[in-house]
C-alpha positions in Angstrom: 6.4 7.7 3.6 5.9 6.9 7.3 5.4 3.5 8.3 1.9 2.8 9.1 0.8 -0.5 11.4 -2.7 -0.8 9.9 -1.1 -1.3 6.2 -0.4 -5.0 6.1 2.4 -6.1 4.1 2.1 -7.0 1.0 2.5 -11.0 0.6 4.8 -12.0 -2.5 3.4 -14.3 -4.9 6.8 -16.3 -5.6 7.7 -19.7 -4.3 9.7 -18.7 -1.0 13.1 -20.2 -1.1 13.2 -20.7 -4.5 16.3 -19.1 -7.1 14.6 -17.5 -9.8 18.0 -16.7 -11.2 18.7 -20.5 -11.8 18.3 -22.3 -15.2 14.5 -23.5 -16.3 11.3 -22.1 -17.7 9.2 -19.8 -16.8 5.7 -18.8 -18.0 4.6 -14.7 -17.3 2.1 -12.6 -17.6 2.0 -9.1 -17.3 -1.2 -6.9 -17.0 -1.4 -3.0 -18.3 -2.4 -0.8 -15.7 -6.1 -1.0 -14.8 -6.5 -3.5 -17.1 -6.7 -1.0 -20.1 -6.0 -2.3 -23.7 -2.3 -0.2 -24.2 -1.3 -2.8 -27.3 -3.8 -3.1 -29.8 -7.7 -5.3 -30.2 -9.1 -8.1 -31.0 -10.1 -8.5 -34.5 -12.3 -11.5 -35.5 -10.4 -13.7 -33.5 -7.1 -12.0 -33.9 -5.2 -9.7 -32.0 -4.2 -6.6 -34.0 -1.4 -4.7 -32.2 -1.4 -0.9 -32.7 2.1 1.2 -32.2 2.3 1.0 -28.7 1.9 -3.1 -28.9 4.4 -3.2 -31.9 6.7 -1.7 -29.2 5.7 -3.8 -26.5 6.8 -6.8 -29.7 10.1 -5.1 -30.3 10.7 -4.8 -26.5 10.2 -8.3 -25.5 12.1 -9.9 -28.6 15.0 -7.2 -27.2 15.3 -9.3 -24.5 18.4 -11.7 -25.0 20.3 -8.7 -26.4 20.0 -7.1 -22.4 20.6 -10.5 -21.4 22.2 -13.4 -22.8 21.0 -16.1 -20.1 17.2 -15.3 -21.6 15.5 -18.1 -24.4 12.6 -16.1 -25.5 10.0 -19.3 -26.5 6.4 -18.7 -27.3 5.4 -15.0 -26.5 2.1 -13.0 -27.5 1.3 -9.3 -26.9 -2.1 -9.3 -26.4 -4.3 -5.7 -25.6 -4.2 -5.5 -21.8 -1.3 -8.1 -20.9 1.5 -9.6 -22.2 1.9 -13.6 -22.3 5.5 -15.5 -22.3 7.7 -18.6 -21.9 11.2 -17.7 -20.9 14.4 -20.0 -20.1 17.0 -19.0 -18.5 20.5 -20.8 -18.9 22.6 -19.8 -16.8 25.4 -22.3 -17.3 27.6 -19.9 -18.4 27.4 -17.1 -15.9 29.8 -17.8 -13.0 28.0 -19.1 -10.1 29.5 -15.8 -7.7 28.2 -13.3 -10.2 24.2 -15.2 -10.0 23.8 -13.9 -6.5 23.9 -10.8 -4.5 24.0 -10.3 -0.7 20.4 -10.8 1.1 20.2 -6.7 1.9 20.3 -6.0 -1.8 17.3 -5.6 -3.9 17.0 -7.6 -7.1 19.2 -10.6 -7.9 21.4 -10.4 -11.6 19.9 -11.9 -14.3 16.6 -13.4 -12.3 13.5 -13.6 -14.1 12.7 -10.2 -11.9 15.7 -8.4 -13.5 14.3 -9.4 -16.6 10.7 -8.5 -16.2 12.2 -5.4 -14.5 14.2 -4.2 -17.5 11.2 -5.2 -20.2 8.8 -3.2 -18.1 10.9 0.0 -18.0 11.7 -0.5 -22.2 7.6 0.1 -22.9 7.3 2.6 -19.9 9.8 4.9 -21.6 8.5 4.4 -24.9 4.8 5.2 -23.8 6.1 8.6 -22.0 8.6 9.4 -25.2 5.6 9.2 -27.8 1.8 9.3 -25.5 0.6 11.0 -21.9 0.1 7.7 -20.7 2.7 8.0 -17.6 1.3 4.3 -16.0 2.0 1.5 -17.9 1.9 -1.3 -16.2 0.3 -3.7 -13.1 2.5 -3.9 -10.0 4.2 -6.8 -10.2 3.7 -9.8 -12.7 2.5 -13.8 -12.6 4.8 -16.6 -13.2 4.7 -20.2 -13.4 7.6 -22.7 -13.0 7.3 -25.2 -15.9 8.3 -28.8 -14.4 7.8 -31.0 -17.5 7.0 -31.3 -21.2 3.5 -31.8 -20.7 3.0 -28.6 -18.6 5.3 -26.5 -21.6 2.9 -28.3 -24.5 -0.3 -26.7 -22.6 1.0 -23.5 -21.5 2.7 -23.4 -25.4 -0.5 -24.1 -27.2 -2.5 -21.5 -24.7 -0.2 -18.7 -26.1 -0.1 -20.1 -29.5 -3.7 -20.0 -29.4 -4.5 -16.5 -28.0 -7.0 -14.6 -28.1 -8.8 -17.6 -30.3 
């Protein structure tokens, strides 16, 4: 596609300067695309996955196994967005092998490569088994979690979901 000087660019919604491949906790959420309810409804207060959300589950529990530096904490699936706490401890990956050069894309193990990966597991499982081709919401939110008192909330919000 041709560049075009009356698209603006897109703004990111990360913390500039910041390493989201270094060690801490991270709260995301990631929305289906246009919002629709891909995983499952809300049943008298409780959310009641269907196939597709069970795989979304599986996926997301998957995690650690693609990447050992990921602590999956509370998580829920809910029907149009996905809710987590990750930490990532990366302690034991060699400082060299955390970064890339600035003109490469994603960074090793970052919370994006992570997202990134989880994303494509439920986009491949929706085009194996559904005609649903888009899955997902460009992008995804995070939070940084500075402090016990800010992981208690953000714990208890997920905990408590869709309630």
């Amino acid at each position: 596609m041709p560049y075009n000087r009356s698209i603006k660019p897109r703004r990111s919604i990360r913390l500039p300067n910041f390493d989201y491949s270094k060690s801490g906790l991270y709260f995301l959420t990631l929305c289906c695309f246009e919002r629709q309810p891909l995983f499952g409804d809300i049943h008298e207060g409780e959310m009641q996955r269907n196939i597709a959300g069970n795989c979304a589950f599986d996926c997301w529990e998957q995690i650690p196994n693609h990447n050992p530096a990921a602590i999956l904490h509370e998580f829920i699936i809910m029907p149009n967005h996905v809710h987590g706490i990750i930490e990532l401890d990366n302690s034991k990956i060699p400082e060299q092998n955390r970064h890339v050069h600035s003109f490469q894309g994603m960074i090793p193990k970052s919370l994006a490569s992570i997202v990134k990966g989880y994303k494509i597991g439920v986009t491949q499982w929706f085009r194996q088994n559904s005609e649903i081709e888009k899955v997902w919401q460009r992008n995804y939110y995070e939070h940084i979690i500075r402090n016990q008192k800010a992981y208690d909330t953000i714990s208890c919000y997920i905990r408590d979901n869709p309630k």
